[in-house]
Tab-separated table of C-alpha atoms and ligand atoms in Angstrom:
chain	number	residue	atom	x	y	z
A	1235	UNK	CA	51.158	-1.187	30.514
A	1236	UNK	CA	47.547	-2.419	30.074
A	1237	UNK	CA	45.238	0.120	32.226
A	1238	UNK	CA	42.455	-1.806	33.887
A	1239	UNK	CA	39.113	-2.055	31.223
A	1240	UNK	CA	36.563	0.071	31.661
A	1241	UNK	CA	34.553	-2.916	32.103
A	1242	UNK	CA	35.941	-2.503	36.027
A	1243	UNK	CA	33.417	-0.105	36.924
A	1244	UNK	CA	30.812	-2.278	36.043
A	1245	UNK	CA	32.262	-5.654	37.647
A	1246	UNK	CA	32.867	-3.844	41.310
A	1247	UNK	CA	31.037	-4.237	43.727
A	1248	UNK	CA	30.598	-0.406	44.297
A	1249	UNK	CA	31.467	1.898	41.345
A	1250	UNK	CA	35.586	2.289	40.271
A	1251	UNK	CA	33.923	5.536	38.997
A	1252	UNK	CA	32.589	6.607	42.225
A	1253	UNK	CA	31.624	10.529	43.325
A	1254	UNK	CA	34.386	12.555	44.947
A	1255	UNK	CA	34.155	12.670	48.373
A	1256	UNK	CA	33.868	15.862	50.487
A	1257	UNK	CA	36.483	16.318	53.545
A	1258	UNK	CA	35.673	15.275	57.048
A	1259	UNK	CA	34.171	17.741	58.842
A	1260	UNK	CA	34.211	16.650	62.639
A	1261	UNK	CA	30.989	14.499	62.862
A	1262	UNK	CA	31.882	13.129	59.152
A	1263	UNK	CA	33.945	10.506	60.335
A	1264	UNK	CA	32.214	7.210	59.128
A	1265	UNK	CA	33.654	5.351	62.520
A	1266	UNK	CA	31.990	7.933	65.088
A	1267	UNK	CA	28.906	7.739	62.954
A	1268	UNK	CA	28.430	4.653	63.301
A	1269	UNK	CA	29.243	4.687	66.352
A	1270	UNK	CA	26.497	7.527	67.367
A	1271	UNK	CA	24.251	5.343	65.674
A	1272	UNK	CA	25.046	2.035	67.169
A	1273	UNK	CA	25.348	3.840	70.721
A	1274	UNK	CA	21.837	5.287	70.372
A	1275	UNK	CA	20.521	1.608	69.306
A	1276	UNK	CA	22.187	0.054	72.467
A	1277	UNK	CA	20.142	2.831	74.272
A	1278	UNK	CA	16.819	1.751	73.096
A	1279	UNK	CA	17.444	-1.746	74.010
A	1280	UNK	CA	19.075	-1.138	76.804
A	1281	UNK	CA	21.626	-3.238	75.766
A	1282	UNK	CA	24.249	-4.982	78.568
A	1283	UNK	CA	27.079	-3.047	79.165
A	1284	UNK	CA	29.266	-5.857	79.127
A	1285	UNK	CA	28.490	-6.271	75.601
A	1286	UNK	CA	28.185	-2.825	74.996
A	1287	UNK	CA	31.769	-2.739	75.951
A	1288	UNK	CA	32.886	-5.919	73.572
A	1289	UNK	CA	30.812	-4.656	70.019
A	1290	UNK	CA	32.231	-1.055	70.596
A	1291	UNK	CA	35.730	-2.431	69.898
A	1292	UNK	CA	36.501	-4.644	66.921
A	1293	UNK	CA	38.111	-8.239	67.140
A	1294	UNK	CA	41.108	-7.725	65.356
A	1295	UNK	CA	42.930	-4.543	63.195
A	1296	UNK	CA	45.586	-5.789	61.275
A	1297	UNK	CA	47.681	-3.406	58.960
A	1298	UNK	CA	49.964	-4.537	56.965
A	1299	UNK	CA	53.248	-3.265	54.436
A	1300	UNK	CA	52.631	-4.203	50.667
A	1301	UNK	CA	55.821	-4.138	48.962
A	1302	UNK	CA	55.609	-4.794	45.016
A	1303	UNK	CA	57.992	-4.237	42.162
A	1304	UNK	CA	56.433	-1.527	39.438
A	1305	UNK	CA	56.284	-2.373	35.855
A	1306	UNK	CA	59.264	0.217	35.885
A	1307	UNK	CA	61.367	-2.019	38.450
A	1308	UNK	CA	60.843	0.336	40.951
A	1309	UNK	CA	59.760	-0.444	44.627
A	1310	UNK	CA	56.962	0.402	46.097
A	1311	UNK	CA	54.994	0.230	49.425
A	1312	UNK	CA	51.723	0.115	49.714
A	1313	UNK	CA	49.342	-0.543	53.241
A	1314	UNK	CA	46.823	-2.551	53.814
A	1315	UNK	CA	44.142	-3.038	56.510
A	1316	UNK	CA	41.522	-5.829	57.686
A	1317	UNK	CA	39.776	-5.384	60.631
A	1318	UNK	CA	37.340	-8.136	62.011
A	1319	UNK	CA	34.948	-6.652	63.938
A	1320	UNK	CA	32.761	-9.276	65.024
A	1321	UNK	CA	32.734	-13.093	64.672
A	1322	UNK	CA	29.925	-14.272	67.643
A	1323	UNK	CA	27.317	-14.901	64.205
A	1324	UNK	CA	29.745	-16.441	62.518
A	1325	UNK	CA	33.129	-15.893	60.142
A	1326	UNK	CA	33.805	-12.224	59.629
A	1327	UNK	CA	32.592	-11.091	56.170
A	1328	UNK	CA	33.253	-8.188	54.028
A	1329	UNK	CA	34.849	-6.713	51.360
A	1330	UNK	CA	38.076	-5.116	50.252
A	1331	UNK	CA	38.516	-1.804	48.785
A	1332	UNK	CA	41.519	-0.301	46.945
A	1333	UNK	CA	41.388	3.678	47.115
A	1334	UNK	CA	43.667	5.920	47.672
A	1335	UNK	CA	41.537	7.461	50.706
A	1336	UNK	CA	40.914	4.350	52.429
A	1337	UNK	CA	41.667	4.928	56.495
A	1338	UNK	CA	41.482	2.576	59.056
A	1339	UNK	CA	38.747	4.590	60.813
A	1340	UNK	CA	36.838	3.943	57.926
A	1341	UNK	CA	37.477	0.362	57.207
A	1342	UNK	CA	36.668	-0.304	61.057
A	1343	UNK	CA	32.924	1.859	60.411
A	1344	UNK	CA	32.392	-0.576	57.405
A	1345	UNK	CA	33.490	-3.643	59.407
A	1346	UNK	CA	31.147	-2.921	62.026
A	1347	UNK	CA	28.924	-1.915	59.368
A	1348	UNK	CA	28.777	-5.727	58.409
A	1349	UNK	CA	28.394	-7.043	61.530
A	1350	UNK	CA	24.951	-5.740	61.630
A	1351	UNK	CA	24.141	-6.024	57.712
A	1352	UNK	CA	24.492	-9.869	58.266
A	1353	UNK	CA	22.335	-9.635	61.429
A	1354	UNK	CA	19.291	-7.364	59.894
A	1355	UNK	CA	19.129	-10.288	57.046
A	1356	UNK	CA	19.733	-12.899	59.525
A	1357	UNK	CA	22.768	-14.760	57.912
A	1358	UNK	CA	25.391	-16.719	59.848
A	1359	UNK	CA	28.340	-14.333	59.422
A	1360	UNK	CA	30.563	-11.406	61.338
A	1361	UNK	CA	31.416	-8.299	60.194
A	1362	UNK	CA	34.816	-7.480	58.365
A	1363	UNK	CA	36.391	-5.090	55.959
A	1364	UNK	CA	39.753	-4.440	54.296
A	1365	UNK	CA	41.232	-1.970	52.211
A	1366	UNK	CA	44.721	-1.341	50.715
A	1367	UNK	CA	45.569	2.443	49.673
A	1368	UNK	CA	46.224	2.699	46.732
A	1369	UNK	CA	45.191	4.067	43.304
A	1370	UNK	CA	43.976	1.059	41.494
A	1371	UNK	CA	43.421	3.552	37.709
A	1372	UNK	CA	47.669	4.495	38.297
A	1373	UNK	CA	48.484	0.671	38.774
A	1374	UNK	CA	48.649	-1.713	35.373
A	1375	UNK	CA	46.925	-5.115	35.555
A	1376	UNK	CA	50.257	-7.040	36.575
A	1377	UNK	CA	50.610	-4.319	39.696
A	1378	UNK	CA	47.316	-5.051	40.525
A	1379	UNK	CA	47.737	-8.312	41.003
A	1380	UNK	CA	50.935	-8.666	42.570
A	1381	UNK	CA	49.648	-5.831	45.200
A	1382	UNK	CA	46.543	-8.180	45.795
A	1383	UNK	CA	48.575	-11.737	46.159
A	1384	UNK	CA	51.212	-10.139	48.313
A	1385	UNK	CA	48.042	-8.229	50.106
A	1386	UNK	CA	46.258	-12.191	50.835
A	1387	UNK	CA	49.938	-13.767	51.884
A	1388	UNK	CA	50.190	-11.247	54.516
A	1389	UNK	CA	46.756	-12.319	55.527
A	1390	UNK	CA	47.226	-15.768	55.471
A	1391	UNK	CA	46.076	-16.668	58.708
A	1392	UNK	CA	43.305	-14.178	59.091
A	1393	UNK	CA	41.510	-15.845	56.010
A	1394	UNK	CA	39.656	-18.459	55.604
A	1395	UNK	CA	36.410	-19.778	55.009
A	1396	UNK	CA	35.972	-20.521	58.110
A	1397	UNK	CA	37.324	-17.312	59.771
A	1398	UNK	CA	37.033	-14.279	57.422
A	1399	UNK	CA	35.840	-14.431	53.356
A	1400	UNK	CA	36.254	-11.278	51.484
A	1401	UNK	CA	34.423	-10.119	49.009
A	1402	UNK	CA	34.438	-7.275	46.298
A	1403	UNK	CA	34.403	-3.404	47.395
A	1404	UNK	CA	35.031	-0.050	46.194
A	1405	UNK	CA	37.658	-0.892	43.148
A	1406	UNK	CA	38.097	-4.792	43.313
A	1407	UNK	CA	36.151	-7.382	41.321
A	1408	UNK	CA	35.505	-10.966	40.489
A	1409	UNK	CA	38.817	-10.750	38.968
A	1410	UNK	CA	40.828	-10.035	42.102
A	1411	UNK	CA	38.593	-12.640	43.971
A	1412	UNK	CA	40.189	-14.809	41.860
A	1413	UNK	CA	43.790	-14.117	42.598
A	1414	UNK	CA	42.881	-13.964	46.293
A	1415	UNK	CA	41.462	-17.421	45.714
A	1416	UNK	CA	44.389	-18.460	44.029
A	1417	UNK	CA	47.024	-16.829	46.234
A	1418	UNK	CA	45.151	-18.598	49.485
A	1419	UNK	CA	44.825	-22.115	47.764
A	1420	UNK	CA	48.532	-21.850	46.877
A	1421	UNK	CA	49.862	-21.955	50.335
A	1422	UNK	CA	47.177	-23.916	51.817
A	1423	UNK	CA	47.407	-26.522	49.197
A	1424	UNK	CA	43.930	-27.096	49.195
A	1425	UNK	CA	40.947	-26.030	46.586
A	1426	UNK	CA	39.756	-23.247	49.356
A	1427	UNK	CA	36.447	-22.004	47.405
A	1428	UNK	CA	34.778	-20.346	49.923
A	1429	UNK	CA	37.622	-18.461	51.062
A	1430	UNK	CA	36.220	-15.493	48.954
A	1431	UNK	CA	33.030	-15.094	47.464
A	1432	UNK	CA	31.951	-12.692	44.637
A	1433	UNK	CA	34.478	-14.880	42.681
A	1434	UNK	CA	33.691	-15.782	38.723
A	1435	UNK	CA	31.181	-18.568	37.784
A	1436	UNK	CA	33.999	-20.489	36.279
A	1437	UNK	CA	36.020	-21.124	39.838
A	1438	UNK	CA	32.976	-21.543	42.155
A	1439	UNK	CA	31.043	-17.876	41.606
A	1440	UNK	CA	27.329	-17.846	42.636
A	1441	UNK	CA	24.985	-17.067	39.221
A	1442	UNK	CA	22.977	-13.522	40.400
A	1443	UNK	CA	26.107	-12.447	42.746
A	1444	UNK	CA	27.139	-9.516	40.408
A	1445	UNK	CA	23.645	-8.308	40.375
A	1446	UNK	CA	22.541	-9.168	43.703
A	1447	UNK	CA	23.478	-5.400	45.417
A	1448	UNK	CA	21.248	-3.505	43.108
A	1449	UNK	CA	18.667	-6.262	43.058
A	1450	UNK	CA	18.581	-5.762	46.592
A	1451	UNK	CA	18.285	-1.791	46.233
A	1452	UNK	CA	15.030	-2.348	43.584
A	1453	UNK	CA	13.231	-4.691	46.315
A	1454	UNK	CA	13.565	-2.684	48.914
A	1455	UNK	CA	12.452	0.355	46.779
A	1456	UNK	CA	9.946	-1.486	45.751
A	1457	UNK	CA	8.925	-2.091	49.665
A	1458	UNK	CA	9.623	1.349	50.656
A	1459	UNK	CA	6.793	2.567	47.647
A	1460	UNK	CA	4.383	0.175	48.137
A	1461	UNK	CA	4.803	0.822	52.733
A	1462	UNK	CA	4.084	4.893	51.866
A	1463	UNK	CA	1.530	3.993	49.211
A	1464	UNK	CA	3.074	5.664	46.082
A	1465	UNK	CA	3.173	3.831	43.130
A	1466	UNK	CA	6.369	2.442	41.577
A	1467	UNK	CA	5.419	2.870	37.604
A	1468	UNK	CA	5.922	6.060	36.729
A	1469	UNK	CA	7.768	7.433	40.410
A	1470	UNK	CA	11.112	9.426	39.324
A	1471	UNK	CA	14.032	7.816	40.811
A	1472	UNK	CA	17.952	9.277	40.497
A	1473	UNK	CA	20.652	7.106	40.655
A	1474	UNK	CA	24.260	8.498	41.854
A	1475	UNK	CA	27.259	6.211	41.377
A	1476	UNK	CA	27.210	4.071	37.830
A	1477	UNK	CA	29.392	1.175	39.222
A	1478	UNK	CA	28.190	-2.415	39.542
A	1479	UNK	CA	25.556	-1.191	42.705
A	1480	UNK	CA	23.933	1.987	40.754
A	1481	UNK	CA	23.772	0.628	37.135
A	1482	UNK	CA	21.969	-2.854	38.174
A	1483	UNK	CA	19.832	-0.624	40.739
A	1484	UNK	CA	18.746	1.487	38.070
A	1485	UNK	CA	18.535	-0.942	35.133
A	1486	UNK	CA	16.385	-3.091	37.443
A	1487	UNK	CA	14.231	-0.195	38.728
A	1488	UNK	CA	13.689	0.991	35.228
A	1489	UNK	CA	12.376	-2.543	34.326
A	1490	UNK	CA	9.924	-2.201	37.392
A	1491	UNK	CA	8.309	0.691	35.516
A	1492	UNK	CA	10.075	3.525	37.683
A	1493	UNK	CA	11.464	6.197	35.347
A	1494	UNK	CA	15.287	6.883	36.090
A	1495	UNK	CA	15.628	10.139	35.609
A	1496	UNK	CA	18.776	10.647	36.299
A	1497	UNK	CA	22.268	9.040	36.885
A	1498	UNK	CA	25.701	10.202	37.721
A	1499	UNK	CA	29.619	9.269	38.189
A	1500	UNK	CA	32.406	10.794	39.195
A	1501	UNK	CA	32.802	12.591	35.839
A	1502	UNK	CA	29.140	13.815	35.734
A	1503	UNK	CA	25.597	13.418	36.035
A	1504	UNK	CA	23.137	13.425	33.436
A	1505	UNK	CA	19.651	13.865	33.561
A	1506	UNK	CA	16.727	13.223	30.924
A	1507	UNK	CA	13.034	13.993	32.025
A	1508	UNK	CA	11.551	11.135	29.928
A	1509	UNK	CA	14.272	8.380	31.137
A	1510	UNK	CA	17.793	7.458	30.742
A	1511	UNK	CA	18.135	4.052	29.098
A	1512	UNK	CA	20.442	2.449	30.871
A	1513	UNK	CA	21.834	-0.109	28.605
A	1514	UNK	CA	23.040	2.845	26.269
A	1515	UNK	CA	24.349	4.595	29.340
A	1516	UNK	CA	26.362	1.479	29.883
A	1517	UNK	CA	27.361	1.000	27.042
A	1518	UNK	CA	28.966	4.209	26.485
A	1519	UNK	CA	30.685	4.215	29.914
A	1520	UNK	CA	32.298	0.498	28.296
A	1521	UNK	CA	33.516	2.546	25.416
A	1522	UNK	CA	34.442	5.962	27.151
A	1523	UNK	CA	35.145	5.081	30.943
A	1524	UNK	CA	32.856	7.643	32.467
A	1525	UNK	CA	29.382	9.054	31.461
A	1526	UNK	CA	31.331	12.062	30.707
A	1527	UNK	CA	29.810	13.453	27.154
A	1528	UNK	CA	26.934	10.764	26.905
A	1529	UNK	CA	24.699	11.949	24.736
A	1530	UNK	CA	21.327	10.522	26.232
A	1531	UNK	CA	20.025	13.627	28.546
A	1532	UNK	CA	21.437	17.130	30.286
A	1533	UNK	CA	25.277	17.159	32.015
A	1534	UNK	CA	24.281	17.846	35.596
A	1535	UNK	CA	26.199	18.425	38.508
A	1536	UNK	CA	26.585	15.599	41.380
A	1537	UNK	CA	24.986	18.393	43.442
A	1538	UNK	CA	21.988	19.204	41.320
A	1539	UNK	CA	21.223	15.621	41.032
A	1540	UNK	CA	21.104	15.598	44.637
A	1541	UNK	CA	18.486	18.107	45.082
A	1542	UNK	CA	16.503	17.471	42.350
A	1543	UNK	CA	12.690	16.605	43.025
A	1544	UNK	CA	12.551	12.820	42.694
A	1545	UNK	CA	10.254	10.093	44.719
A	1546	UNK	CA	13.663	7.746	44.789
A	1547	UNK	CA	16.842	9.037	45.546
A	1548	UNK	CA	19.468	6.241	45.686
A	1549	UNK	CA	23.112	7.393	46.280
A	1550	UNK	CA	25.145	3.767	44.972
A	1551	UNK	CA	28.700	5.317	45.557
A	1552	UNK	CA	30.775	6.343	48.839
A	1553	UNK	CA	30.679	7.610	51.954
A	1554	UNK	CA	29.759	11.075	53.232
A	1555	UNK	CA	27.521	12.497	50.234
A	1556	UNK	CA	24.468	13.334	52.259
A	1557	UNK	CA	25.591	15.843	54.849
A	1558	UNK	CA	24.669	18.827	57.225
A	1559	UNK	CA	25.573	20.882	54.136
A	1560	UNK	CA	23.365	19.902	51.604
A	1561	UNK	CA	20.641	17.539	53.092
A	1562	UNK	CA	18.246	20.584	53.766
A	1563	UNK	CA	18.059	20.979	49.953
A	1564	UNK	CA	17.165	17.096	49.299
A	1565	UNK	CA	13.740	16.876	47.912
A	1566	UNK	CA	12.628	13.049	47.567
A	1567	UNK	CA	9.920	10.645	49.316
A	1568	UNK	CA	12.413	7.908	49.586
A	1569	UNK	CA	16.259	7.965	49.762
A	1570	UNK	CA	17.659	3.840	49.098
A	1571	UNK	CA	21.197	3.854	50.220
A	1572	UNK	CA	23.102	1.872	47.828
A	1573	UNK	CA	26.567	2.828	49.141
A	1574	UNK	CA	27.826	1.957	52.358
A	1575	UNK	CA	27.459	4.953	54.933
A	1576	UNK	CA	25.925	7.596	52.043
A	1577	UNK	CA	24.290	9.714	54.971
A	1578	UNK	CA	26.362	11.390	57.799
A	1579	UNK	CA	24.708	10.890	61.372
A	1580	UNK	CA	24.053	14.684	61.256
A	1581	UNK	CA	22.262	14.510	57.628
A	1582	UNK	CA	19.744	12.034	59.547
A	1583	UNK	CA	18.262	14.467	61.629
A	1584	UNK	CA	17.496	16.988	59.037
A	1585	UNK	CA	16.494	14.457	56.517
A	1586	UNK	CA	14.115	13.213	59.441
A	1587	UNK	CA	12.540	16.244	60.301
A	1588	UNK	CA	11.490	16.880	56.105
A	1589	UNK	CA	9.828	13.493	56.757
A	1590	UNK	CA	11.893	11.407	54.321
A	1591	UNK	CA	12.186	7.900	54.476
A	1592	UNK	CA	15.611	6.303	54.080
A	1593	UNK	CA	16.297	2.748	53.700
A	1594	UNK	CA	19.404	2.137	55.777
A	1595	UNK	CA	22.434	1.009	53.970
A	1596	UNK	CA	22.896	-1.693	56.017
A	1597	UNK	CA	19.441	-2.686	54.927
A	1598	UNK	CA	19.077	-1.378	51.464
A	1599	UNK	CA	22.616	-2.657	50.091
A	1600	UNK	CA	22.728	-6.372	51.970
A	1601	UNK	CA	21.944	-8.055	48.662
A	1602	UNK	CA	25.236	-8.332	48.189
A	1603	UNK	CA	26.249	-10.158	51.129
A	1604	UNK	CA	22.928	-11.977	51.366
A	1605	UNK	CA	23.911	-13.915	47.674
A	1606	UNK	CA	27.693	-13.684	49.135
A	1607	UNK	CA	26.265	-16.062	51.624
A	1608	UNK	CA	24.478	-18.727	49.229
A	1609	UNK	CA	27.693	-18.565	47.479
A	1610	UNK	CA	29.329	-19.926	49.910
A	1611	UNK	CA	26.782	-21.912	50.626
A	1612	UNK	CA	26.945	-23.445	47.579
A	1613	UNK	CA	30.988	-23.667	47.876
A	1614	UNK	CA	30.887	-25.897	50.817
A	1615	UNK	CA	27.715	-28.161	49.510
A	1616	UNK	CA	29.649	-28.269	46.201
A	1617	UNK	CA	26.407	-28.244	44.580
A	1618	UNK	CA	25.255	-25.048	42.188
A	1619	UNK	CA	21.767	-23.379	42.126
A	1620	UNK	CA	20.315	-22.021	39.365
A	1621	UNK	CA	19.840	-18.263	39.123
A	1622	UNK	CA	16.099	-18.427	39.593
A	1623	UNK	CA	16.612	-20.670	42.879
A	1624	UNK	CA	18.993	-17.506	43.624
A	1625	UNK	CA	17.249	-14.732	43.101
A	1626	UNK	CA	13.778	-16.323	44.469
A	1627	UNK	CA	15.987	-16.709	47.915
A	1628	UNK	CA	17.546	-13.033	47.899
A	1629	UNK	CA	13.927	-11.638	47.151
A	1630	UNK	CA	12.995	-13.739	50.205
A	1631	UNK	CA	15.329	-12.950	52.970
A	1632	UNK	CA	15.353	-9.053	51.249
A	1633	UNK	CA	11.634	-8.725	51.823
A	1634	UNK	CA	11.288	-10.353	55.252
A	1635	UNK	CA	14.183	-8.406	56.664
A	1636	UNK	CA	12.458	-5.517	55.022
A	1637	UNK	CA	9.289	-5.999	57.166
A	1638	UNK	CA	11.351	-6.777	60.349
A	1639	UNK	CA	13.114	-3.229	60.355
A	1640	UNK	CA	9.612	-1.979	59.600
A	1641	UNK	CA	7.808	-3.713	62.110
A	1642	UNK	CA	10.326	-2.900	64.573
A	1643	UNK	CA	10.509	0.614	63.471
A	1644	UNK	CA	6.739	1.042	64.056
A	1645	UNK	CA	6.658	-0.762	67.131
A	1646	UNK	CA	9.156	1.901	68.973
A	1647	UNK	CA	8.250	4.844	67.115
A	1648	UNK	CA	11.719	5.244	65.083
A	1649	UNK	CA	13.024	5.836	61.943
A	1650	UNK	CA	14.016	2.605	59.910
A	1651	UNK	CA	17.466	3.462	60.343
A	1652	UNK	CA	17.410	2.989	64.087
A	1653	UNK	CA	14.912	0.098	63.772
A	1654	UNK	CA	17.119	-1.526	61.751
A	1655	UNK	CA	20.377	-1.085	64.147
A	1656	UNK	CA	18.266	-2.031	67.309
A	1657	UNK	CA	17.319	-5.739	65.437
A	1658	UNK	CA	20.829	-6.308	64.586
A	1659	UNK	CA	22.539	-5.484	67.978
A	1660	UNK	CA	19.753	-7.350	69.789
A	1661	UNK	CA	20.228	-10.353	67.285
A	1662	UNK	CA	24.364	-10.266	68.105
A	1663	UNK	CA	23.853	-9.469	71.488
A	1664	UNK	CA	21.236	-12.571	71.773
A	1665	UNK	CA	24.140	-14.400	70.221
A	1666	UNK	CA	27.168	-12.977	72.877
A	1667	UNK	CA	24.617	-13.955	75.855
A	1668	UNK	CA	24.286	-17.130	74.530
A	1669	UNK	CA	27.774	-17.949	73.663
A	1670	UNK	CA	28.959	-16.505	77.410
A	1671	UNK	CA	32.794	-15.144	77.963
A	1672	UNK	CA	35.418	-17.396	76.682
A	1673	UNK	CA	38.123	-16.682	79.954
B	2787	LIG	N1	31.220	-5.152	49.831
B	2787	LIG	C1	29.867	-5.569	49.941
B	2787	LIG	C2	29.194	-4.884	51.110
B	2787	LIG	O1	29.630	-3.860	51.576
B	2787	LIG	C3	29.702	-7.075	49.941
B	2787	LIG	C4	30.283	-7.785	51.104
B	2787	LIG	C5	30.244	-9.308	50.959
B	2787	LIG	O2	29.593	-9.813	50.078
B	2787	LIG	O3	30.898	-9.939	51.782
B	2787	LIG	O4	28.156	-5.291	51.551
């Protein structure tokens, strides 16, 4: 049985090797927190209640039985969910996640979630999510696959690149793209390129796509620095999470002259004063699967490198790490939320009340789904940018959506976080007002 590489980590979307997550506690739950936060944006702009009443339910939850044969010839069943929760903008878009703690609370928080991610960068899509439970470092390659094809046939007619594209999440990568890809073009008998994105170069990928999440996270940094006048050469900045999101985050923050000094996975953290190098640190997670034992600084706890006293703090893994528990003890200018939903709704206030400045993950992450978009851009034109072209673009749309949360956020006396929810659910509702009621 081939286990998947350790190469994984680095290829997801958000890190195979992410940071265990602590137990619900009440006002943990990722859907109500969203759902505080999205009712306190409607609030502000005293949104309609008509379409309050619409973008408070999703579209569509579908779950669905995924029955595979083991290596062993055994049986097994494994569920899966998608839930659209908003199309008015455009397809639904989102990833898929394989964990073993996936819920469909949670995948309906991160669908809404990218409902307004699209909106705060201003790019023609809805918001989706899926996620199949499972265990993806129990399953071989060959169960990994057949769990994803049979996962996209019962899907069949939610897909589409017209209707809802997946992309990589927690624990799936280019290389499951591609058997999505495959597994949709298959029964549609057509090529179907843009019915995923995040997909390899070789089959229609976009050049910059595997980067674009933490290349998002540095600009925004950057942004964040330069807004509260501290300088980014030299700033201390701690990364947790070493998958695809924290390692290009902290590679390309490094390069900017910011001194990382400190990352983390599930295994460990590790912390050097004068800098991790990154590339090492990579390199020896390629060889040894975690950062567990590497050599290059101080084993740490995920908890100390929460509280230590950085400028940066960028938390690039799941859910729920930033809570009521421990956010009094954060001490850093700027927290960059890599991960989707790193902060719980009660962690805001406190965090807000020590005066630090968080860029919202539906702001700070939507790099991802900002090159997701050219990608499919580029799959329906059938004609391929080159990376510069890319990367010029995602620094674009990153630093003007940047200003708009700030702008707004100024303008009503809130923190970004809020700012940015009020542009997005004034940008969809602008969309549901125009569009009417289909009756
Ligand atoms: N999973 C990523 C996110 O949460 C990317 C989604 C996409 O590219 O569609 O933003």
């Amino acid at each position: 049985m081939t286990k998947n590489s350790p190469v994984d980590t680095v290829a997801s979307d958000v890190p195979v090797a992410g940071v265990a997550q602590e137990p619900n506690f009440g006002d943990d739950n990722p859907f109500e927190d969203m759902m505080a936060r999205f009712d306190h944006a409607a609030e502000l702009v005293s949104l309609d209640p008509g379409i309050y009443k619409v973008l408070r339910q999703p579209e569509k939850q579908i779950i669905v039985s995924i029955p595979i044969q083991l290596d062993t010839g055994d049986v097994e069943v494994f569920t899966g969910y998608r839930v659209i929760h908003n199309t008015s903008r455009g397809p639904g878009k989102g990833g898929i996640r394989f964990d073993p703690n996936v819920t469909i609370d949670e995948v309906k928080a991160l669908a809404a979630w990218m409902t307004w991610k699209c909106a705060v960068v201003n790019i023609p899509f809805g918001g989706a999510k899926g996620g199949v439970v499972c265990d993806p470092t129990k399953l071989s390659d060959a169960e990994l696959e057949r769990v994803t094809r049979r996962y996209t046939a019962a899907l069949i007619n939610v897909l589409g690149p017209e209707s809802d594209i997946p992309a990589p999440d927690v624990n799936t990568n280019e290389r499951v793209m591609a058997w999505i890809m495959d597994t949709y073009a298959m029964h549609k008998q057509s090529a179907s390129h843009g019915v995923v994105t995040g997909k390899p170069i070789e089959i229609g990928g976009s050049l910059g796509r595997r980067e674009a999440t933490g290349r998002g996270c540095m600009i925004v940094t950057k942004e964040a620095l330069k807004h509260l006048g501290l300088p980014v050469r030299g700033s201390r900045v701690a990364v947790q999470g070493f998958g695809n999101v924290g390692s290009v985050a902290a590679k390309l923050l490094g390069q900017e002259g910011l001194t990382v000094v400190a990352v983390s996975d599930a295994s460990t953290g590790v912390y050097n004063e004068n800098g991790i190098y990154i590339d090492e640190a990579l390199q020896w997670v390629r060889e040894n699967r975690y950062l567990d034992g590497y050599p290059g600084g101080d084993a740490i706890s995920n908890e100390e490198l929460l509280s230590l006293e950085l400028d940066v703090l960028l938390p690039a893994a799941v859910e729920n790490v930033i809570t009521r528990r421990n956010a009094a003890g954060i001490n850093t200018k700027v927290i960059c939320e890599g991960a989707n939903g790193p902060t719980t709704a009660a962690a805001d206030r406190i965090l807000e009340d020590k005066g630090v400045f968080v860029i919202p993950d539906i702001l700070a992450n939507a790099g991802g789904v900002t090159v997701s978009y050219f990608e499919w851009v580029q799959n329906r034109s059938g004609y391929f940018w080159d990376e510069k072209t890319v990367v010029d673009r995602l620094e674009a749309i990153t630093v003007r959506s940047f200003a708009d949360v700030l702008e707004v956020s100024k303008r009503h006396s809130v923190d970004m976080r809020t700012a940015a929810y009020m542009l997005s659910v004034e940008r969809v509702a602008a969309v549901h007002r125009i569009r009417g009621m289909y009756a």
